[in-house]
Amino acid sequence: GQSLEQPSEVTAVEGAIVQINCTYQTSGFYGLSWYQQHDGGAPTFLSYNALDGLEETGRFSSFLSRSDSYGYLLLQELQMKDSASYFCAVSANDYKLSFGAGTTVTVRA
Amino acid sequence: DGGITQSPKYLFRKEGQNVTLSCEQNLNHDAMYWYRQDPGQGLRLIYYSQIVNDFQKGDIAEGYSVSREKKESFPLTVTSAQKNPTAFYLCASSPRTPIPHNEQFFGPGTRLTVL
């Protein structure tokens, strides 16, 4: 099976940078995804890494190290609207995603 | 507009009753999924279907049943055998290809409360 660990909460001020780490254990690893979920809403896809390195999409970047079974999501220039839960998820050699428990990011003025 | 719809948004049932949650997608996706989310927790997979007339159990299938008679529809029945059915239920879909980037698209969810 798969297991993922990520911090439960992170708090930061507007304009700051936040890094959310995710470590995983899985067999048949394909890639690591990140999803954002605002309170009471649907999760939405943010990024995906299949190869080692950094992927940048606007203010958000995601990193993967396959050898370390580790990845992170970097949120830059934090805005109030970034207050949400962020989930890492691994995809293995099937069509399923296994999600972490989520990290609640609170942005303060 | 293409997307996934779930209805109703809020659902209340008495203990011991079966209840069916609706999930419809017009994205022409082959794969569909049902997740359960409890407060402060991640998403746990209940059932998934990669193609019409076929589905597999996820991590927490006990007390649930599904059907996949049409590509666009994947209803979930919460049976009286499910011991703690009160939760937020999310439906998702994804194309079977390209693999491995199986981005999933989520519906707005149904919040089920069993009284």
mmCIF file of C-alpha atoms in Angstrom, chain A residues 30-31 33 35 37 40-45 47-48 50 87 91-92 94-102, chain B residues 9 33 35 37 40-43 45 48 50 59 88 90 95-96 99-104 106-108 111:
data_model
loop_
_atom_site.group_PDB
_atom_site.id
_atom_site.type_symbol
_atom_site.label_atom_id
_atom_site.label_comp_id
_atom_site.label_asym_id
_atom_site.label_seq_id
_atom_site.Cartn_x
_atom_site.Cartn_y
_atom_site.Cartn_z
ATOM 1 C CA TYR A 30 4.631 6.994 -10.882
ATOM 2 C CA GLY A 31 4.378 10.530 -9.599
ATOM 3 C CA SER A 33 0.548 15.403 -7.241
ATOM 4 C CA TYR A 35 -4.243 19.434 -4.691
ATOM 5 C CA GLN A 37 -9.049 22.433 -1.190
ATOM 6 C CA GLY A 40 -16.111 22.923 2.165
ATOM 7 C CA GLY A 41 -15.075 22.891 -1.476
ATOM 8 C CA ALA A 42 -13.811 20.468 -4.062
ATOM 9 C CA PRO A 43 -10.101 19.668 -4.332
ATOM 10 C CA THR A 44 -8.447 21.187 -7.382
ATOM 11 C CA PHE A 45 -5.265 20.054 -9.071
ATOM 12 C CA SER A 47 0.839 20.325 -9.924
ATOM 13 C CA TYR A 48 2.398 16.992 -10.782
ATOM 14 C CA ALA A 50 7.061 12.444 -12.230
ATOM 15 C CA PHE A 87 -2.854 17.516 -0.123
ATOM 16 C CA SER A 91 -0.002 7.729 -8.173
ATOM 17 C CA ALA A 92 1.277 4.221 -8.621
ATOM 18 C CA ASP A 94 -2.788 1.959 -11.559
ATOM 19 C CA TYR A 95 -5.349 4.717 -11.949
ATOM 20 C CA LYS A 96 -5.652 5.473 -8.262
ATOM 21 C CA LEU A 97 -4.402 8.352 -6.174
ATOM 22 C CA SER A 98 -3.502 7.926 -2.517
ATOM 23 C CA PHE A 99 -3.810 11.157 -0.570
ATOM 24 C CA GLY A 100 -2.007 12.462 2.465
ATOM 25 C CA ALA A 101 -3.985 13.793 5.422
ATOM 26 C CA GLY A 102 -3.528 17.370 4.262
ATOM 27 C CA LYS B 9 -25.252 19.128 -1.732
ATOM 28 C CA TYR B 33 -13.884 7.556 -8.190
ATOM 29 C CA TYR B 35 -13.883 9.361 -1.829
ATOM 30 C CA GLN B 37 -13.522 12.870 3.710
ATOM 31 C CA GLY B 40 -9.525 17.423 9.258
ATOM 32 C CA GLN B 41 -8.603 14.341 7.290
ATOM 33 C CA GLY B 42 -7.535 13.449 3.807
ATOM 34 C CA LEU B 43 -9.482 11.704 1.098
ATOM 35 C CA LEU B 45 -10.934 5.937 -1.639
ATOM 36 C CA TYR B 48 -13.318 3.334 -8.390
ATOM 37 C CA GLN B 50 -11.903 2.448 -14.910
ATOM 38 C CA ASP B 59 -9.488 1.223 0.821
ATOM 39 C CA PHE B 88 -18.332 14.555 3.103
ATOM 40 C CA LEU B 90 -16.519 13.494 -3.151
ATOM 41 C CA PRO B 95 -9.155 10.189 -18.385
ATOM 42 C CA ARG B 96 -7.537 6.771 -18.561
ATOM 43 C CA ILE B 99 -0.780 7.810 -17.917
ATOM 44 C CA PRO B 100 0.753 8.414 -15.481
ATOM 45 C CA HIS B 101 -0.469 11.970 -15.123
ATOM 46 C CA ASN B 102 -3.948 11.004 -14.016
ATOM 47 C CA GLU B 103 -5.193 14.385 -12.833
ATOM 48 C CA GLN B 104 -8.529 13.943 -11.187
ATOM 49 C CA PHE B 106 -13.693 16.629 -8.493
ATOM 50 C CA GLY B 107 -17.352 17.370 -8.057
ATOM 51 C CA PRO B 108 -18.613 19.797 -5.382
ATOM 52 C CA ARG B 111 -22.383 16.263 2.820
#
